[in-house]
XYZ file of C-alpha atoms in Angstrom:
444
model
C -173.336 -24.093 139.423
C -170.569 -24.553 136.801
C -171.235 -22.626 133.671
C -170.919 -25.734 131.414
C -171.403 -28.919 133.315
C -171.831 -30.474 136.705
C -171.460 -34.005 135.238
C -170.087 -35.705 132.109
C -172.544 -37.513 129.813
C -171.600 -40.890 131.207
C -171.757 -40.051 134.882
C -175.315 -39.770 135.878
C -177.011 -42.792 137.370
C -180.169 -43.786 139.067
C -178.905 -42.613 142.355
C -178.762 -39.043 141.004
C -182.578 -39.062 140.251
C -184.171 -35.721 141.535
C -181.018 -33.570 141.469
C -180.509 -30.669 139.145
C -177.709 -31.229 136.608
C -175.929 -29.482 133.788
C -174.564 -31.228 130.819
C -172.503 -30.030 127.722
C -171.958 -31.926 124.548
C -172.841 -32.562 121.009
C -176.321 -33.666 119.814
C -175.668 -37.284 118.672
C -179.235 -38.192 117.716
C -182.686 -36.600 117.937
C -186.175 -38.234 118.112
C -189.241 -36.101 117.626
C -192.308 -37.691 119.321
C -194.611 -34.721 118.618
C -195.037 -33.265 121.930
C -191.727 -34.746 123.203
C -188.264 -34.256 121.806
C -185.519 -36.625 122.773
C -181.884 -35.622 122.467
C -178.977 -37.970 122.945
C -176.137 -35.631 124.141
C -172.572 -37.010 123.670
C -169.345 -36.023 125.005
C -165.842 -37.704 125.262
C -167.164 -39.938 128.083
C -170.547 -41.270 126.984
C -174.127 -40.435 126.120
C -177.039 -39.197 128.141
C -180.587 -39.019 126.881
C -182.306 -35.674 127.327
C -185.929 -34.873 127.001
C -187.894 -31.600 126.530
C -191.647 -31.009 126.510
C -193.519 -29.219 123.822
C -194.824 -26.674 126.223
C -191.323 -25.466 127.316
C -190.229 -22.071 126.261
C -186.926 -23.468 124.955
C -188.592 -26.281 122.979
C -188.029 -24.350 119.744
C -184.228 -23.811 120.327
C -183.941 -27.578 120.806
C -186.050 -28.495 117.933
C -184.104 -26.199 115.565
C -180.645 -27.358 116.649
C -179.108 -29.676 113.976
C -177.087 -32.933 114.765
C -173.575 -32.138 116.162
C -174.625 -28.725 117.349
C -172.995 -28.067 120.872
C -175.362 -27.732 123.552
C -175.388 -26.769 127.275
C -178.484 -28.201 128.886
C -179.773 -27.909 132.509
C -182.525 -29.747 134.197
C -183.531 -32.449 136.614
C -182.389 -36.031 136.512
C -185.459 -38.346 136.352
C -185.717 -42.169 136.475
C -186.959 -43.850 133.243
C -189.976 -46.158 133.468
C -188.970 -49.770 133.438
C -190.069 -50.263 129.830
C -187.981 -47.459 128.592
C -184.694 -48.454 130.292
C -181.884 -48.845 127.910
C -179.367 -51.387 129.224
C -176.949 -50.850 126.260
C -175.660 -47.517 127.884
C -174.393 -46.761 131.350
C -176.837 -44.013 131.751
C -179.754 -45.968 130.488
C -181.817 -45.875 133.738
C -182.162 -42.138 133.659
C -182.726 -39.077 131.454
C -182.306 -35.467 131.898
C -185.535 -33.299 131.764
C -184.426 -29.943 130.212
C -185.497 -26.629 131.722
C -182.745 -24.592 130.106
C -180.798 -24.789 126.894
C -177.827 -22.798 125.440
C -176.794 -23.489 121.880
C -172.970 -23.018 122.185
C -172.212 -23.710 118.473
C -174.857 -24.471 115.823
C -173.973 -27.030 113.125
C -174.418 -26.816 109.485
C -175.968 -29.660 107.403
C -173.225 -32.474 107.848
C -171.209 -33.925 104.895
C -171.117 -37.161 106.918
C -173.056 -38.618 109.812
C -171.285 -39.013 113.084
C -173.914 -41.449 114.440
C -174.346 -44.908 112.871
C -171.940 -47.084 110.819
C -172.370 -45.659 107.398
C -169.425 -46.098 105.234
C -167.941 -42.907 103.615
C -165.120 -42.638 101.214
C -161.516 -41.913 102.459
C -161.431 -38.512 100.637
C -164.683 -37.268 102.633
C -163.385 -38.743 105.793
C -160.100 -36.973 105.596
C -161.493 -33.805 104.197
C -163.796 -33.707 107.316
C -161.397 -35.341 109.747
C -162.693 -33.505 112.718
C -166.186 -35.176 112.175
C -164.696 -38.463 111.399
C -162.847 -38.635 114.598
C -166.063 -37.958 116.431
C -167.480 -41.266 115.212
C -167.495 -44.043 117.725
C -164.992 -46.351 116.215
C -162.395 -43.607 115.403
C -162.834 -42.027 118.804
C -162.412 -45.384 120.504
C -159.275 -46.142 118.494
C -157.744 -42.856 119.279
C -158.390 -43.325 122.972
C -157.057 -46.945 122.902
C -153.839 -45.754 121.338
C -153.313 -43.430 124.248
C -154.067 -45.969 126.760
C -151.688 -48.416 125.182
C -148.816 -45.875 125.035
C -149.383 -44.969 128.714
C -149.222 -48.763 129.678
C -146.164 -49.243 127.890
C -144.543 -46.120 129.267
C -145.573 -47.294 132.830
C -144.261 -50.821 132.403
C -140.813 -49.535 130.923
C -140.335 -47.147 133.766
C -141.148 -49.717 136.340
C -138.566 -51.892 134.682
C -135.852 -49.303 135.279
C -135.780 -47.602 131.910
C -135.557 -43.822 131.569
C -137.577 -42.009 128.905
C -135.809 -39.491 126.744
C -137.054 -37.232 123.817
C -134.450 -36.928 121.058
C -134.209 -34.192 118.427
C -136.428 -34.180 115.340
C -134.501 -31.809 113.259
C -131.139 -33.490 112.644
C -128.492 -34.451 110.090
C -129.151 -37.222 107.603
C -128.525 -40.765 108.992
C -130.020 -43.227 106.386
C -131.735 -46.161 107.815
C -132.596 -47.759 104.388
C -135.185 -45.206 103.114
C -135.100 -41.654 101.871
C -134.962 -38.978 104.318
C -137.534 -36.245 104.632
C -135.685 -32.914 104.184
C -136.551 -29.588 105.788
C -135.004 -26.370 104.329
C -133.274 -24.081 106.715
C -134.304 -20.527 106.877
C -130.913 -19.379 108.507
C -128.771 -21.435 106.126
C -130.135 -20.980 102.467
C -129.515 -24.058 100.448
C -128.960 -26.297 103.335
C -131.410 -28.729 104.845
C -132.257 -30.559 108.126
C -133.463 -34.147 107.966
C -136.211 -35.897 109.892
C -134.891 -38.908 111.761
C -135.737 -42.314 110.229
C -134.940 -43.571 113.735
C -133.265 -42.083 116.757
C -130.292 -44.269 116.266
C -127.416 -41.776 116.648
C -129.059 -40.058 119.617
C -129.630 -43.146 121.551
C -126.120 -44.413 120.985
C -124.974 -40.965 122.247
C -127.083 -41.467 125.307
C -125.767 -45.038 125.972
C -122.169 -43.906 125.424
C -122.694 -41.216 128.087
C -123.630 -43.797 130.694
C -127.401 -43.951 130.758
C -128.075 -47.535 131.491
C -131.581 -48.057 130.271
C -133.108 -45.943 127.628
C -136.562 -45.825 125.839
C -138.634 -43.543 123.831
C -141.983 -43.784 122.017
C -140.234 -42.444 119.001
C -141.378 -40.853 115.964
C -139.779 -42.014 112.675
C -139.971 -40.399 109.285
C -139.281 -42.304 106.088
C -139.975 -41.228 102.588
C -140.937 -44.556 101.189
C -143.963 -46.133 99.625
C -146.563 -48.106 101.673
C -145.931 -51.835 102.170
C -148.285 -54.507 103.738
C -146.439 -54.235 107.103
C -145.199 -50.572 106.965
C -146.991 -47.216 107.055
C -145.534 -44.793 104.673
C -144.254 -41.438 105.782
C -144.251 -41.469 109.569
C -144.764 -44.137 112.399
C -144.094 -44.438 116.044
C -142.088 -47.348 117.617
C -141.074 -48.387 121.167
C -137.336 -47.753 120.946
C -135.099 -48.920 123.708
C -131.495 -49.726 124.547
C -129.663 -51.603 127.444
C -126.124 -51.374 128.617
C -123.954 -54.458 129.514
C -126.819 -56.791 128.511
C -127.063 -59.982 126.658
C -129.510 -60.996 124.044
C -131.452 -63.001 126.738
C -131.431 -59.897 128.977
C -133.123 -57.922 126.211
C -135.700 -60.649 125.636
C -136.324 -60.795 129.499
C -136.905 -57.110 129.675
C -139.295 -56.692 126.777
C -141.314 -59.919 126.691
C -143.217 -59.054 129.865
C -144.005 -55.664 128.675
C -145.502 -56.804 125.267
C -147.243 -59.890 126.970
C -149.002 -57.771 129.707
C -149.874 -54.971 127.167
C -151.723 -57.589 124.933
C -153.335 -59.199 128.137
C -154.593 -55.746 129.215
C -155.850 -54.648 125.980
C -156.674 -58.030 124.190
C -160.310 -58.240 125.313
C -159.889 -61.690 126.675
C -158.216 -63.214 123.726
C -155.501 -65.908 124.327
C -151.916 -64.537 124.543
C -148.784 -66.592 124.188
C -147.291 -67.216 127.592
C -143.857 -66.356 128.744
C -141.138 -66.938 127.641
C -142.249 -66.341 123.891
C -141.262 -69.195 121.555
C -138.101 -68.468 119.683
C -137.664 -69.670 116.029
C -134.102 -70.031 114.647
C -133.880 -68.027 111.365
C -133.244 -71.060 109.201
C -136.155 -73.017 110.742
C -138.475 -69.987 110.163
C -137.395 -69.647 106.513
C -137.814 -73.352 106.022
C -141.230 -73.594 107.533
C -142.784 -70.289 106.660
C -140.553 -68.737 104.044
C -140.256 -65.537 106.267
C -138.286 -64.337 109.151
C -141.372 -62.807 110.545
C -144.102 -65.442 109.994
C -147.844 -64.954 110.867
C -148.364 -67.912 113.199
C -152.106 -67.645 113.026
C -151.600 -69.593 109.845
C -150.912 -73.092 110.707
C -149.553 -74.178 107.418
C -145.875 -75.142 107.408
C -143.739 -75.816 104.266
C -141.324 -78.673 103.738
C -138.359 -79.159 101.420
C -138.822 -82.298 99.318
C -136.190 -82.041 96.500
C -134.841 -85.461 97.224
C -138.122 -87.126 96.690
C -137.980 -85.869 93.055
C -134.324 -86.655 92.504
C -133.996 -89.041 89.609
C -137.730 -89.308 89.396
C -139.865 -89.878 86.362
C -141.206 -86.315 86.704
C -138.351 -84.932 84.566
C -139.171 -81.184 85.115
C -138.508 -81.234 88.821
C -135.796 -83.904 88.594
C -133.743 -81.761 86.223
C -134.423 -78.715 88.367
C -133.147 -80.508 91.491
C -130.073 -81.673 89.525
C -129.451 -77.877 88.600
C -129.623 -76.920 92.264
C -133.235 -75.869 92.633
C -135.187 -76.266 95.784
C -138.642 -77.957 95.814
C -140.911 -76.517 98.422
C -144.057 -78.579 99.408
C -146.910 -76.705 100.851
C -149.763 -78.726 102.377
C -153.528 -77.856 101.728
C -155.822 -79.638 104.221
C -159.109 -80.745 102.784
C -158.315 -79.653 99.194
C -159.125 -83.095 97.780
C -162.830 -81.889 97.511
C -161.968 -78.704 95.770
C -162.843 -78.413 91.873
C -160.142 -78.656 89.264
C -160.529 -74.922 88.624
C -159.049 -74.363 92.109
C -155.731 -76.030 91.299
C -155.635 -74.495 87.820
C -156.083 -71.049 89.255
C -153.231 -71.419 91.734
C -151.055 -72.825 89.031
C -151.665 -69.669 86.861
C -151.193 -67.421 89.714
C -147.620 -69.027 90.354
C -146.764 -68.500 86.760
C -147.727 -64.821 87.247
C -145.414 -64.665 90.127
C -142.430 -65.802 88.178
C -142.420 -69.531 88.880
C -142.700 -72.251 86.270
C -145.938 -73.328 87.787
C -147.460 -74.917 90.910
C -147.682 -78.692 90.777
C -149.808 -80.699 93.064
C -150.760 -84.154 94.424
C -154.035 -84.945 95.791
C -154.355 -87.741 98.221
C -157.807 -89.028 97.664
C -160.431 -89.607 100.496
C -161.077 -93.404 100.637
C -164.704 -94.675 100.381
C -166.219 -96.637 103.151
C -165.096 -100.302 102.966
C -167.071 -102.271 100.440
C -168.663 -99.198 98.965
C -168.766 -98.764 95.264
C -165.948 -96.613 93.969
C -163.495 -97.713 96.654
C -160.047 -95.999 96.042
C -157.340 -98.536 96.637
C -154.214 -97.477 98.759
C -150.967 -97.085 97.059
C -148.380 -98.511 99.470
C -148.507 -96.845 102.937
C -150.184 -93.615 101.577
C -153.774 -92.877 100.319
C -154.344 -93.001 96.651
C -152.741 -90.179 94.999
C -153.946 -88.303 91.837
C -152.984 -85.191 89.841
C -150.557 -84.448 86.998
C -147.535 -85.341 89.075
C -148.781 -88.289 91.038
C -148.611 -90.705 88.074
C -144.768 -89.977 87.639
C -144.093 -90.795 91.384
C -143.588 -94.261 92.933
C -145.217 -95.215 96.233
C -141.833 -94.503 98.044
C -141.618 -91.022 96.790
C -145.173 -90.201 97.613
C -144.534 -91.604 101.188
C -141.378 -89.646 101.443
C -143.297 -86.450 100.610
C -146.022 -87.032 103.105
C -143.431 -87.873 105.755
C -141.453 -84.698 105.117
C -144.573 -82.587 105.264
C -145.792 -84.200 108.556
C -142.274 -83.926 109.981
C -142.100 -80.249 109.210
C -145.417 -79.645 110.754
C -144.508 -81.666 113.711
C -141.271 -79.906 114.303
C -142.798 -76.343 113.884
C -145.531 -77.330 116.412
C -143.059 -78.649 118.983
C -140.957 -75.518 118.520
C -143.958 -73.259 119.034
C -145.921 -75.240 121.600
C -148.866 -75.823 119.233
C -150.836 -78.965 118.100
C -149.433 -80.572 115.043
C -151.469 -80.943 111.933
C -151.368 -84.467 110.414
C -151.853 -84.600 106.584
C -152.826 -87.556 104.508
C -156.117 -88.696 103.200
C -158.378 -85.943 101.959
C -155.539 -83.342 101.745
C -153.378 -81.990 98.849
C -149.709 -81.027 98.660
C -148.544 -78.290 96.213
C -145.049 -77.906 94.908
C -142.907 -74.997 93.534
C -139.313 -75.700 92.148
C -137.067 -72.758 91.921
C -133.853 -71.251 93.352
C -134.333 -71.513 97.300
C -135.100 -67.846 98.053
C -137.541 -67.527 95.148
C -139.293 -71.039 96.033
C -139.701 -69.648 99.609
C -140.987 -66.423 98.354
C -143.669 -68.265 96.189
C -144.338 -70.668 99.068
C -144.932 -67.879 101.544
C -147.173 -65.981 99.180
C -149.309 -69.273 98.668
C -149.507 -69.877 102.316
């Protein structure tokens, strides 16, 4: 018999009942029932319940072993009684009746528990990272990362790309951030730089005649953290193609990304091929960003002309001075309290805008009911600080622009269009175009 294991902790099944088996792993949980001690033994693959009787000569060793001690146990595989079957684990129909036990590595009292979902501070988790990575979620994430990289690598190779590993210690080639510098022992006073991206090396490869290059490339950038960028170091799928058009590049990479998300998306819907393409100007106009999060259905619209020469002097003067007025729809906002609108206005001021105006298109009461709100022209009754300064035609133009933008974005992205009107609100920000789009994007 193998000195450590004949099976993994996720391998034994009901068909193995009656055989002798040996397992090695960590004590995940212990349950002392007096004359019986149950141990959930865990390894990389899963968990198996082990049981030892109080009359056993090795009962004391099992009872004294703390959680996360490493054990090697030998015994018989037995079927669990129907009422004790655990359908939540793959090995839930059996248990290992322990005859022999070896404590390979006893554990001290733990600074954090591996089993369970208790939340621990980042400092504790990083100080005891070897324990943190044993926890189910972290262990699953590390394994998932490996599987995703393997899937990407397989798909790229199948698509005719050749994988290369480019140097890490190199000369400085700025990519928009500061380099990490490494002092040279052999050349005092001089430094290597860690690559911000493998740009020069992959261009060297392409110039040397390699047709399709790719790499799961480590990149090092001495910059602060951002919402969409990890600080310090990250990995990226880096690839190049020779004699290729933009459409050739899209055709090569879109199936890779699509199939990876299908494979690891857990059944979630994945955008079909070819992926929608948003022109830069349209993306900036609709979302205020060249990398929009399309899970958010709100689409911005430019409505400056609706305010030109209007009685709302603040925006009218801004438009005459060259400002852009961005409209941001807010579905269902007519039911929100005044404090909601005041809070967003204060936020916009903190962001450097003059404020965030708004118009609320009121919900009409049922016909004949007390408190009916009459329509203003072709649009629902409008209220709010700006509404009283705008004529029917201007309000209609605003609603038309907002709905046209939503419809245009929906058509371009193959999504259903949101129709705005009764019960909704529209917010406005007037500023230089880039600033207005920035405020609008943050508001969306």
